Amino acid sequence: MVKAAVMYQVGAPLSVEEVDLLDPGPGEVLVRMVGAGVCHSDWSVLQGRIPIPVPAVLGHEGAGVVERVGAGVTAVAPGDQVIISWRPHCGRCFYCVTGRPTLCDAATRARFQGTLFDGTTRFKKNGRPVHHMAMAATFAEYTVIPETGAIRIRPDAPLEKVAVVGCAVITGVGAVTTTANVEVGATVAIFGCGGVGLSAVQGAVLCGASKIIAVDVLDSKLELAGQLGATHLVNAGREDPVARVRQLTGGAGVDYAFEVIGNPEVMARAFEATRRGGTLVVVGVADREAKLALSPFDLVLQEKRVLGSLYGSLRPPVDIPRLVDLALEGRIKLEPLITRQVGLPEINEAFGRLVRGEAVRSIVTFGG
């Protein structure tokens, strides 16, 4: 029996209770969780914007220690420190063999079924299946995940801090460095300064962007963006962000705009804020039924581009350890992304602080 935060219905608080956890099967890993981030994507699942079968153990961002491995596992061993990747991959489908493992066919099917690769769950309650969010289910004392979702990292990494690398950092940094491939000297605007947006700011710093314009409606988050390297701060609650971005770029607009909220209206404004030949990168996940209204006239005659970015377009087994190295070298700052640490019983309060804008990331800690 392990304690876990279980979702039973859309819009209801999570229930922190004991559930049964089966042993890892072939190609699977049992992880003792140490830290798990409370992310807006978890909230989107809880609100029904991202569909998942219930009951389900939520959570997709986290880090822990390998306790036991199933048959055939070779990538990790008991005692290894790992970051949970919520984009595990099969290694055999078209996307895996062509170098885009985050788009893995088998993982996409399993993720929406709330299961592991074999179509079953390892969590049970009264003999009935309890589903896994994103094949991760990090809001539990222990979880079972696919081997490719357990990314081994250096043994000196503080797990309560590097937990945010598994979603916020890889998504935000990768969107800038890899999806957009921002060049040295380019101008960038980042709409939304939550955990992913603040990581995108740091990605723009790593790329050597000349102007990094952070846009949000909360001064507290804009202040953090400034501390992390944003050169200009725009409060969209007090001024028109598109007009301000154009003013800061000599009337042209930015080379790259990143929407990191999941709001189609903000995506459209970010598109307006790009120059001719510029690029909008959509990072935030909107409601499944939402539509994005853009001007095809401007899209063609101004030769703009619109890119989607999933998990930063990165390769978790390769890039997560690199990001951890950058964090421990001080080139990526994790502390400003973490507002507080909480226990699992405080998970619903942590969601409240997230939604009210009082926290960038709360980290659920499990001890050890």
mmCIF file of C-alpha atoms in Angstrom:
data_model
loop_
_atom_site.group_PDB
_atom_site.id
_atom_site.type_symbol
_atom_site.label_atom_id
_atom_site.label_comp_id
_atom_site.label_asym_id
_atom_site.label_seq_id
_atom_site.Cartn_x
_atom_site.Cartn_y
_atom_site.Cartn_z
ATOM 1 C CA MET A 1 0.000 0.000 0.000
ATOM 2 C CA VAL A 2 1.241 3.485 -0.853
ATOM 3 C CA LYS A 3 -0.226 6.925 -0.268
ATOM 4 C CA ALA A 4 -1.227 8.751 -3.419
ATOM 5 C CA ALA A 5 -3.303 11.722 -4.585
ATOM 6 C CA VAL A 6 -6.197 10.255 -6.575
ATOM 7 C CA MET A 7 -8.570 12.033 -8.940
ATOM 8 C CA TYR A 8 -12.099 10.588 -8.914
ATOM 9 C CA GLN A 9 -14.006 13.212 -10.882
ATOM 10 C CA VAL A 10 -13.441 16.374 -12.865
ATOM 11 C CA GLY A 11 -13.427 19.508 -10.727
ATOM 12 C CA ALA A 12 -13.303 17.688 -7.377
ATOM 13 C CA PRO A 13 -10.352 17.899 -4.969
ATOM 14 C CA LEU A 14 -7.822 15.109 -5.071
ATOM 15 C CA SER A 15 -8.234 12.395 -2.444
ATOM 16 C CA VAL A 16 -5.042 11.515 -0.567
ATOM 17 C CA GLU A 17 -5.434 7.855 0.331
ATOM 18 C CA GLU A 18 -3.768 4.467 0.251
ATOM 19 C CA VAL A 19 -3.768 2.435 -2.949
ATOM 20 C CA ASP A 20 -2.201 -0.884 -3.883
ATOM 21 C CA LEU A 21 0.875 -0.825 -6.105
ATOM 22 C CA LEU A 22 1.879 -3.906 -8.077
ATOM 23 C CA ASP A 23 5.471 -4.915 -8.824
ATOM 24 C CA PRO A 24 7.098 -3.585 -11.992
ATOM 25 C CA GLY A 25 6.620 -5.770 -15.050
ATOM 26 C CA PRO A 26 9.133 -6.384 -17.846
ATOM 27 C CA GLY A 27 10.714 -3.148 -18.982
ATOM 28 C CA GLU A 28 9.349 -1.255 -15.959
ATOM 29 C CA VAL A 29 10.872 0.454 -12.936
ATOM 30 C CA LEU A 30 9.663 1.021 -9.367
ATOM 31 C CA VAL A 31 10.660 4.494 -8.169
ATOM 32 C CA ARG A 32 10.524 5.873 -4.631
ATOM 33 C CA MET A 33 9.455 9.473 -5.130
ATOM 34 C CA VAL A 34 11.398 12.248 -3.416
ATOM 35 C CA GLY A 35 9.963 15.371 -5.038
ATOM 36 C CA ALA A 36 7.055 16.084 -7.411
ATOM 37 C CA GLY A 37 6.146 19.435 -8.936
ATOM 38 C CA VAL A 38 2.591 20.801 -8.949
ATOM 39 C CA CYS A 39 2.115 21.991 -12.534
ATOM 40 C CA HIS A 40 -0.682 23.720 -14.475
ATOM 41 C CA SER A 41 -0.969 20.612 -16.652
ATOM 42 C CA ASP A 42 -2.056 18.670 -13.553
ATOM 43 C CA TRP A 43 -4.664 21.349 -12.943
ATOM 44 C CA SER A 44 -5.811 21.085 -16.569
ATOM 45 C CA VAL A 45 -6.351 17.349 -16.089
ATOM 46 C CA LEU A 46 -8.229 17.975 -12.853
ATOM 47 C CA GLN A 47 -10.474 20.479 -14.636
ATOM 48 C CA GLY A 48 -11.138 18.140 -17.563
ATOM 49 C CA ARG A 49 -9.239 20.189 -20.149
ATOM 50 C CA ILE A 50 -6.848 17.294 -20.728
ATOM 51 C CA PRO A 51 -8.843 14.039 -20.736
ATOM 52 C CA ILE A 52 -7.818 11.040 -18.642
ATOM 53 C CA PRO A 53 -9.789 8.023 -17.351
ATOM 54 C CA VAL A 54 -10.595 8.053 -13.637
ATOM 55 C CA PRO A 55 -9.805 7.147 -10.982
ATOM 56 C CA ALA A 56 -6.229 8.217 -11.621
ATOM 57 C CA VAL A 57 -3.085 9.109 -9.705
ATOM 58 C CA LEU A 58 -2.059 12.535 -10.986
ATOM 59 C CA GLY A 59 1.378 14.139 -11.254
ATOM 60 C CA HIS A 60 3.880 14.065 -14.098
ATOM 61 C CA GLU A 61 6.887 16.090 -12.925
ATOM 62 C CA GLY A 62 9.220 14.575 -10.359
ATOM 63 C CA ALA A 63 12.388 12.850 -9.264
ATOM 64 C CA GLY A 64 13.204 9.888 -7.068
ATOM 65 C CA VAL A 65 15.320 6.801 -6.484
ATOM 66 C CA VAL A 66 15.017 3.454 -8.255
ATOM 67 C CA GLU A 67 13.914 0.777 -5.775
ATOM 68 C CA ARG A 68 13.409 -2.213 -8.053
ATOM 69 C CA VAL A 69 13.461 -3.035 -11.764
ATOM 70 C CA GLY A 70 11.503 -5.479 -13.873
ATOM 71 C CA ALA A 71 12.845 -8.093 -16.239
ATOM 72 C CA GLY A 72 15.034 -6.834 -19.049
ATOM 73 C CA VAL A 73 15.706 -3.375 -17.611
ATOM 74 C CA THR A 74 19.286 -2.256 -18.278
ATOM 75 C CA ALA A 75 19.189 1.575 -18.351
ATOM 76 C CA VAL A 76 18.865 1.979 -14.561
ATOM 77 C CA ALA A 77 19.520 -0.062 -11.439
ATOM 78 C CA PRO A 78 18.346 0.036 -7.815
ATOM 79 C CA GLY A 79 19.835 3.053 -6.039
ATOM 80 C CA ASP A 80 20.054 5.243 -9.146
ATOM 81 C CA GLN A 81 18.712 8.767 -8.912
ATOM 82 C CA VAL A 82 16.259 9.466 -11.709
ATOM 83 C CA ILE A 83 14.098 12.226 -13.106
ATOM 84 C CA ILE A 84 10.690 11.097 -14.323
ATOM 85 C CA SER A 85 10.096 11.758 -18.008
ATOM 86 C CA TRP A 86 6.386 11.924 -18.805
ATOM 87 C CA ARG A 87 7.290 11.282 -22.437
ATOM 88 C CA PRO A 88 8.650 7.705 -22.299
ATOM 89 C CA HIS A 89 9.095 6.062 -25.684
ATOM 90 C CA CYS A 90 8.902 2.623 -27.243
ATOM 91 C CA GLY A 91 12.075 2.917 -29.354
ATOM 92 C CA ARG A 92 10.475 1.154 -32.331
ATOM 93 C CA CYS A 93 7.814 3.364 -33.934
ATOM 94 C CA PHE A 94 8.355 5.833 -36.801
ATOM 95 C CA TYR A 95 8.855 8.794 -34.471
ATOM 96 C CA CYS A 96 11.315 6.996 -32.206
ATOM 97 C CA VAL A 97 13.513 5.700 -35.018
ATOM 98 C CA THR A 98 13.538 9.089 -36.753
ATOM 99 C CA GLY A 99 14.786 10.875 -33.633
ATOM 100 C CA ARG A 100 11.548 12.375 -32.261
ATOM 101 C CA PRO A 101 10.834 10.159 -29.236
ATOM 102 C CA THR A 102 8.489 12.675 -27.583
ATOM 103 C CA LEU A 103 5.974 11.942 -30.371
ATOM 104 C CA CYS A 104 6.122 8.152 -29.809
ATOM 105 C CA ASP A 105 3.009 6.385 -31.148
ATOM 106 C CA ALA A 106 2.794 3.758 -28.408
ATOM 107 C CA ALA A 107 3.279 6.315 -25.645
ATOM 108 C CA THR A 108 0.600 8.602 -27.069
ATOM 109 C CA ARG A 109 -1.943 5.768 -27.063
ATOM 110 C CA ALA A 110 -1.081 4.663 -23.535
ATOM 111 C CA ARG A 111 -1.103 8.207 -22.196
ATOM 112 C CA PHE A 112 -4.703 8.857 -23.174
ATOM 113 C CA GLN A 113 -5.722 5.433 -21.875
ATOM 114 C CA GLY A 114 -4.144 6.196 -18.482
ATOM 115 C CA THR A 115 -2.104 2.990 -18.600
ATOM 116 C CA LEU A 116 1.449 1.789 -19.099
ATOM 117 C CA PHE A 117 2.643 0.442 -22.453
ATOM 118 C CA ASP A 118 0.928 -2.942 -22.024
ATOM 119 C CA GLY A 119 -2.500 -1.334 -21.578
ATOM 120 C CA THR A 120 -2.799 -2.098 -17.849
ATOM 121 C CA THR A 121 -2.233 -0.192 -14.611
ATOM 122 C CA ARG A 122 0.002 -0.935 -11.640
ATOM 123 C CA PHE A 123 -2.179 0.988 -9.177
ATOM 124 C CA LYS A 124 -5.274 -0.733 -7.783
ATOM 125 C CA LYS A 125 -7.986 0.174 -5.288
ATOM 126 C CA ASN A 126 -10.224 -2.580 -3.927
ATOM 127 C CA GLY A 127 -9.064 -4.731 -6.817
ATOM 128 C CA ARG A 128 -10.045 -2.187 -9.484
ATOM 129 C CA PRO A 129 -7.596 -0.299 -11.755
ATOM 130 C CA VAL A 130 -6.410 3.172 -10.829
ATOM 131 C CA HIS A 131 -4.967 4.939 -13.848
ATOM 132 C CA HIS A 132 -1.598 6.653 -14.296
ATOM 133 C CA MET A 133 -1.353 10.265 -15.473
ATOM 134 C CA ALA A 134 1.099 10.440 -18.386
ATOM 135 C CA MET A 135 2.673 7.095 -17.445
ATOM 136 C CA ALA A 136 4.250 8.975 -14.526
ATOM 137 C CA ALA A 137 1.777 9.331 -11.604
ATOM 138 C CA THR A 138 4.276 11.239 -9.486
ATOM 139 C CA PHE A 139 1.814 12.235 -6.732
ATOM 140 C CA ALA A 140 2.472 8.962 -4.935
ATOM 141 C CA GLU A 141 5.061 7.724 -2.477
ATOM 142 C CA TYR A 142 6.083 5.085 -5.032
ATOM 143 C CA THR A 143 5.260 4.753 -8.715
ATOM 144 C CA VAL A 144 5.904 2.264 -11.499
ATOM 145 C CA ILE A 145 6.977 3.714 -14.853
ATOM 146 C CA PRO A 146 8.436 2.477 -18.139
ATOM 147 C CA GLU A 147 12.209 2.119 -18.216
ATOM 148 C CA THR A 148 12.450 4.928 -20.791
ATOM 149 C CA GLY A 149 10.621 7.230 -18.373
ATOM 150 C CA ALA A 150 13.306 6.842 -15.700
ATOM 151 C CA ILE A 151 16.194 9.120 -16.706
ATOM 152 C CA ARG A 152 19.312 8.451 -14.662
ATOM 153 C CA ILE A 153 21.060 11.578 -13.403
ATOM 154 C CA ARG A 154 24.188 12.294 -11.409
ATOM 155 C CA PRO A 155 24.148 11.071 -7.798
ATOM 156 C CA ASP A 156 24.906 14.479 -6.258
ATOM 157 C CA ALA A 157 21.800 16.166 -7.701
ATOM 158 C CA PRO A 158 19.320 17.410 -5.040
ATOM 159 C CA LEU A 159 16.146 15.619 -6.061
ATOM 160 C CA GLU A 160 13.700 18.088 -4.459
ATOM 161 C CA LYS A 161 15.144 20.800 -6.718
ATOM 162 C CA VAL A 162 15.897 18.999 -9.970
ATOM 163 C CA ALA A 163 12.375 17.550 -9.989
ATOM 164 C CA VAL A 164 11.338 20.659 -11.987
ATOM 165 C CA VAL A 165 13.739 19.700 -14.774
ATOM 166 C CA GLY A 166 11.348 16.875 -15.740
ATOM 167 C CA CYS A 167 8.671 19.261 -17.023
ATOM 168 C CA ALA A 168 9.119 23.010 -16.491
ATOM 169 C CA VAL A 169 12.780 23.252 -17.426
ATOM 170 C CA ILE A 170 12.972 20.795 -20.316
ATOM 171 C CA THR A 171 9.783 22.227 -21.845
ATOM 172 C CA GLY A 172 10.693 25.892 -21.523
ATOM 173 C CA VAL A 173 14.391 25.712 -22.293
ATOM 174 C CA GLY A 174 13.879 23.264 -25.154
ATOM 175 C CA ALA A 175 11.163 25.373 -26.788
ATOM 176 C CA VAL A 176 13.710 28.158 -27.205
ATOM 177 C CA THR A 177 16.912 26.237 -27.867
ATOM 178 C CA THR A 178 15.537 23.398 -29.988
ATOM 179 C CA THR A 179 11.981 23.954 -31.278
ATOM 180 C CA ALA A 180 12.729 27.534 -32.300
ATOM 181 C CA ASN A 181 16.536 27.221 -32.459
ATOM 182 C CA VAL A 182 16.888 30.870 -31.464
ATOM 183 C CA GLU A 183 20.040 32.464 -32.863
ATOM 184 C CA VAL A 184 22.535 34.618 -31.019
ATOM 185 C CA GLY A 185 21.329 38.226 -31.085
ATOM 186 C CA ALA A 186 17.683 37.391 -31.877
ATOM 187 C CA THR A 187 14.801 39.172 -30.147
ATOM 188 C CA VAL A 188 12.359 37.136 -28.067
ATOM 189 C CA ALA A 189 9.052 37.732 -26.268
ATOM 190 C CA ILE A 190 7.720 35.221 -23.762
ATOM 191 C CA PHE A 191 4.013 35.444 -22.942
ATOM 192 C CA GLY A 192 3.478 33.847 -19.522
ATOM 193 C CA CYS A 193 5.974 33.630 -16.691
ATOM 194 C CA GLY A 194 5.050 30.485 -14.820
ATOM 195 C CA GLY A 195 7.515 27.641 -14.385
ATOM 196 C CA VAL A 196 7.748 26.892 -18.111
ATOM 197 C CA GLY A 197 7.836 30.557 -19.125
ATOM 198 C CA LEU A 198 10.602 31.360 -16.648
ATOM 199 C CA SER A 199 12.519 28.386 -18.008
ATOM 200 C CA ALA A 200 12.017 29.769 -21.524
ATOM 201 C CA VAL A 201 13.565 33.030 -20.325
ATOM 202 C CA GLN A 202 16.594 31.052 -19.222
ATOM 203 C CA GLY A 203 16.678 29.252 -22.558
ATOM 204 C CA ALA A 204 16.787 32.615 -24.315
ATOM 205 C CA VAL A 205 19.706 33.632 -22.101
ATOM 206 C CA LEU A 206 21.548 30.419 -23.028
ATOM 207 C CA CYS A 207 20.972 31.189 -26.722
ATOM 208 C CA GLY A 208 22.364 34.726 -26.390
ATOM 209 C CA ALA A 209 19.164 36.562 -27.349
ATOM 210 C CA SER A 210 19.662 40.325 -27.481
ATOM 211 C CA LYS A 211 16.231 41.270 -26.154
ATOM 212 C CA ILE A 212 14.199 38.996 -23.881
ATOM 213 C CA ILE A 213 10.787 40.554 -23.274
ATOM 214 C CA ALA A 214 8.773 38.901 -20.506
ATOM 215 C CA VAL A 215 4.996 39.414 -20.535
ATOM 216 C CA ASP A 216 2.644 38.575 -17.666
ATOM 217 C CA VAL A 217 -0.099 40.165 -15.574
ATOM 218 C CA LEU A 218 1.621 39.608 -12.216
ATOM 219 C CA ASP A 219 4.468 41.846 -11.154
ATOM 220 C CA SER A 220 5.800 39.123 -8.853
ATOM 221 C CA LYS A 221 6.389 36.786 -11.793
ATOM 222 C CA LEU A 222 7.821 39.561 -13.940
ATOM 223 C CA GLU A 223 10.278 40.327 -11.156
ATOM 224 C CA LEU A 224 11.425 36.701 -11.231
ATOM 225 C CA ALA A 225 11.763 36.905 -15.009
ATOM 226 C CA GLY A 226 14.026 39.920 -14.589
ATOM 227 C CA GLN A 227 16.159 38.057 -12.074
ATOM 228 C CA LEU A 228 16.540 35.196 -14.545
ATOM 229 C CA GLY A 229 17.663 37.352 -17.446
ATOM 230 C CA ALA A 230 14.682 39.078 -19.067
ATOM 231 C CA THR A 231 15.828 42.444 -20.407
ATOM 232 C CA HIS A 232 12.354 44.032 -20.488
ATOM 233 C CA LEU A 233 9.222 43.417 -18.392
ATOM 234 C CA VAL A 234 5.689 44.078 -19.678
ATOM 235 C CA ASN A 235 2.610 43.892 -17.461
ATOM 236 C CA ALA A 236 -0.200 43.009 -19.878
ATOM 237 C CA GLY A 237 -2.758 44.051 -17.275
ATOM 238 C CA ARG A 238 -1.589 47.665 -17.491
ATOM 239 C CA GLU A 239 -0.505 48.132 -21.098
ATOM 240 C CA ASP A 240 -1.038 46.615 -24.523
ATOM 241 C CA PRO A 241 1.686 43.982 -24.769
ATOM 242 C CA VAL A 242 1.788 43.942 -28.574
ATOM 243 C CA ALA A 243 2.219 47.695 -28.785
ATOM 244 C CA ARG A 244 4.913 47.588 -26.102
ATOM 245 C CA VAL A 245 6.787 44.732 -27.761
ATOM 246 C CA ARG A 246 6.768 46.620 -31.071
ATOM 247 C CA GLN A 247 7.952 49.782 -29.346
ATOM 248 C CA LEU A 248 10.863 47.889 -27.797
ATOM 249 C CA THR A 249 11.857 46.489 -31.195
ATOM 250 C CA GLY A 250 11.778 49.674 -33.241
ATOM 251 C CA GLY A 251 8.261 48.974 -34.505
ATOM 252 C CA ALA A 252 9.169 45.654 -36.133
ATOM 253 C CA GLY A 253 8.148 43.034 -33.586
ATOM 254 C CA VAL A 254 10.233 40.195 -32.203
ATOM 255 C CA ASP A 255 11.938 37.430 -34.131
ATOM 256 C CA TYR A 256 10.355 34.822 -31.860
ATOM 257 C CA ALA A 257 7.299 34.922 -29.593
ATOM 258 C CA PHE A 258 6.506 32.096 -27.179
ATOM 259 C CA GLU A 259 3.035 31.523 -25.738
ATOM 260 C CA VAL A 260 3.394 29.570 -22.499
ATOM 261 C CA ILE A 261 -0.117 29.845 -21.045
ATOM 262 C CA GLY A 262 -2.444 27.759 -23.219
ATOM 263 C CA ASN A 263 -4.806 30.627 -24.060
ATOM 264 C CA PRO A 264 -5.740 30.940 -27.773
ATOM 265 C CA GLU A 265 -6.366 34.687 -27.419
ATOM 266 C CA VAL A 266 -2.879 35.181 -26.008
ATOM 267 C CA MET A 267 -1.464 33.002 -28.796
ATOM 268 C CA ALA A 268 -3.045 35.331 -31.348
ATOM 269 C CA ARG A 269 -1.607 38.405 -29.622
ATOM 270 C CA ALA A 270 1.828 36.787 -29.501
ATOM 271 C CA PHE A 271 1.518 36.136 -33.243
ATOM 272 C CA GLU A 272 0.784 39.852 -33.742
ATOM 273 C CA ALA A 273 3.897 40.704 -31.736
ATOM 274 C CA THR A 274 6.228 38.936 -34.202
ATOM 275 C CA ARG A 275 7.916 40.729 -37.101
ATOM 276 C CA ARG A 276 7.579 39.875 -40.768
ATOM 277 C CA GLY A 277 9.272 36.519 -41.160
ATOM 278 C CA GLY A 278 8.956 35.919 -37.425
ATOM 279 C CA THR A 279 7.939 32.786 -35.560
ATOM 280 C CA LEU A 280 5.245 32.049 -32.995
ATOM 281 C CA VAL A 281 6.012 29.011 -30.832
ATOM 282 C CA VAL A 282 2.979 27.610 -28.993
ATOM 283 C CA VAL A 283 4.046 25.865 -25.785
ATOM 284 C CA GLY A 284 0.960 26.192 -23.573
ATOM 285 C CA VAL A 285 -1.683 23.439 -23.818
ATOM 286 C CA ALA A 286 -5.141 24.815 -24.542
ATOM 287 C CA ASP A 287 -8.478 23.045 -24.097
ATOM 288 C CA ARG A 288 -8.772 20.138 -26.518
ATOM 289 C CA GLU A 289 -11.706 21.739 -28.345
ATOM 290 C CA ALA A 290 -10.210 25.251 -28.495
ATOM 291 C CA LYS A 291 -9.473 26.876 -31.853
ATOM 292 C CA LEU A 292 -6.722 29.324 -32.764
ATOM 293 C CA ALA A 293 -7.766 32.279 -34.957
ATOM 294 C CA LEU A 294 -4.898 33.758 -36.970
ATOM 295 C CA SER A 295 -4.860 35.934 -40.066
ATOM 296 C CA PRO A 296 -3.949 33.780 -43.077
ATOM 297 C CA PHE A 297 -3.335 37.047 -44.943
ATOM 298 C CA ASP A 298 -0.556 37.938 -42.512
ATOM 299 C CA LEU A 299 0.636 34.343 -42.330
ATOM 300 C CA VAL A 300 1.344 34.291 -46.065
ATOM 301 C CA LEU A 301 2.191 37.854 -47.002
ATOM 302 C CA GLN A 302 4.364 38.353 -43.938
ATOM 303 C CA GLU A 303 5.750 34.798 -44.205
ATOM 304 C CA LYS A 304 5.350 34.121 -40.521
ATOM 305 C CA ARG A 305 5.655 30.657 -38.997
ATOM 306 C CA VAL A 306 3.682 28.915 -36.256
ATOM 307 C CA LEU A 307 5.328 26.000 -34.445
ATOM 308 C CA GLY A 308 4.032 23.686 -31.750
ATOM 309 C CA SER A 309 6.493 22.626 -29.074
ATOM 310 C CA LEU A 310 6.007 19.416 -27.087
ATOM 311 C CA TYR A 311 8.435 18.754 -24.232
ATOM 312 C CA GLY A 312 10.826 21.257 -25.805
ATOM 313 C CA SER A 313 11.324 18.975 -28.849
ATOM 314 C CA LEU A 314 14.138 17.401 -26.841
ATOM 315 C CA ARG A 315 15.323 13.829 -26.293
ATOM 316 C CA PRO A 316 14.810 13.111 -22.583
ATOM 317 C CA PRO A 317 17.506 10.416 -22.095
ATOM 318 C CA VAL A 318 20.140 12.719 -23.602
ATOM 319 C CA ASP A 319 18.960 16.189 -22.674
ATOM 320 C CA ILE A 320 17.638 15.807 -19.119
ATOM 321 C CA PRO A 321 21.086 14.863 -17.717
ATOM 322 C CA ARG A 322 22.579 17.814 -19.631
ATOM 323 C CA LEU A 323 20.031 20.194 -18.150
ATOM 324 C CA VAL A 324 20.794 18.870 -14.665
ATOM 325 C CA ASP A 325 24.487 19.536 -15.297
ATOM 326 C CA LEU A 326 23.698 23.102 -16.383
ATOM 327 C CA ALA A 327 21.589 23.596 -13.255
ATOM 328 C CA LEU A 328 24.296 22.347 -10.921
ATOM 329 C CA GLU A 329 26.801 24.594 -12.707
ATOM 330 C CA GLY A 330 24.508 27.569 -12.038
ATOM 331 C CA ARG A 331 23.761 28.259 -15.694
ATOM 332 C CA ILE A 332 20.112 27.301 -15.179
ATOM 333 C CA LYS A 333 18.605 28.520 -11.908
ATOM 334 C CA LEU A 334 16.062 26.249 -10.259
ATOM 335 C CA GLU A 335 15.466 27.970 -6.913
ATOM 336 C CA PRO A 336 13.378 30.851 -8.357
ATOM 337 C CA LEU A 337 11.034 28.281 -9.920
ATOM 338 C CA ILE A 338 10.275 26.653 -6.556
ATOM 339 C CA THR A 339 8.015 28.695 -4.301
ATOM 340 C CA ARG A 340 7.688 26.192 -1.474
ATOM 341 C CA GLN A 341 7.802 22.552 -0.443
ATOM 342 C CA VAL A 342 4.647 20.825 0.789
ATOM 343 C CA GLY A 343 3.610 17.392 1.982
ATOM 344 C CA LEU A 344 1.242 15.190 0.003
ATOM 345 C CA PRO A 345 -1.715 16.007 2.327
ATOM 346 C CA GLU A 346 -1.346 19.673 1.246
ATOM 347 C CA ILE A 347 -1.721 18.910 -2.464
ATOM 348 C CA ASN A 348 -5.103 20.628 -2.880
ATOM 349 C CA GLU A 349 -3.890 23.773 -1.119
ATOM 350 C CA ALA A 350 -0.894 23.758 -3.462
ATOM 351 C CA PHE A 351 -3.241 23.765 -6.445
ATOM 352 C CA GLY A 352 -5.082 26.707 -4.954
ATOM 353 C CA ARG A 353 -1.884 28.719 -4.643
ATOM 354 C CA LEU A 354 -0.949 27.794 -8.223
ATOM 355 C CA VAL A 355 -4.264 28.950 -9.675
ATOM 356 C CA ARG A 356 -4.228 32.198 -7.677
ATOM 357 C CA GLY A 357 -0.740 32.986 -8.987
ATOM 358 C CA GLU A 358 0.809 32.726 -5.529
ATOM 359 C CA ALA A 359 3.233 29.967 -6.516
ATOM 360 C CA VAL A 360 5.370 29.165 -9.537
ATOM 361 C CA ARG A 361 5.958 25.584 -8.408
ATOM 362 C CA SER A 362 5.134 23.874 -5.166
ATOM 363 C CA ILE A 363 7.196 20.721 -4.709
ATOM 364 C CA VAL A 364 5.526 17.801 -2.969
ATOM 365 C CA THR A 365 8.203 16.084 -0.891
ATOM 366 C CA PHE A 366 8.041 12.520 0.358
ATOM 367 C CA GLY A 367 11.179 12.390 2.510
ATOM 368 C CA GLY A 368 14.310 10.354 2.030
#
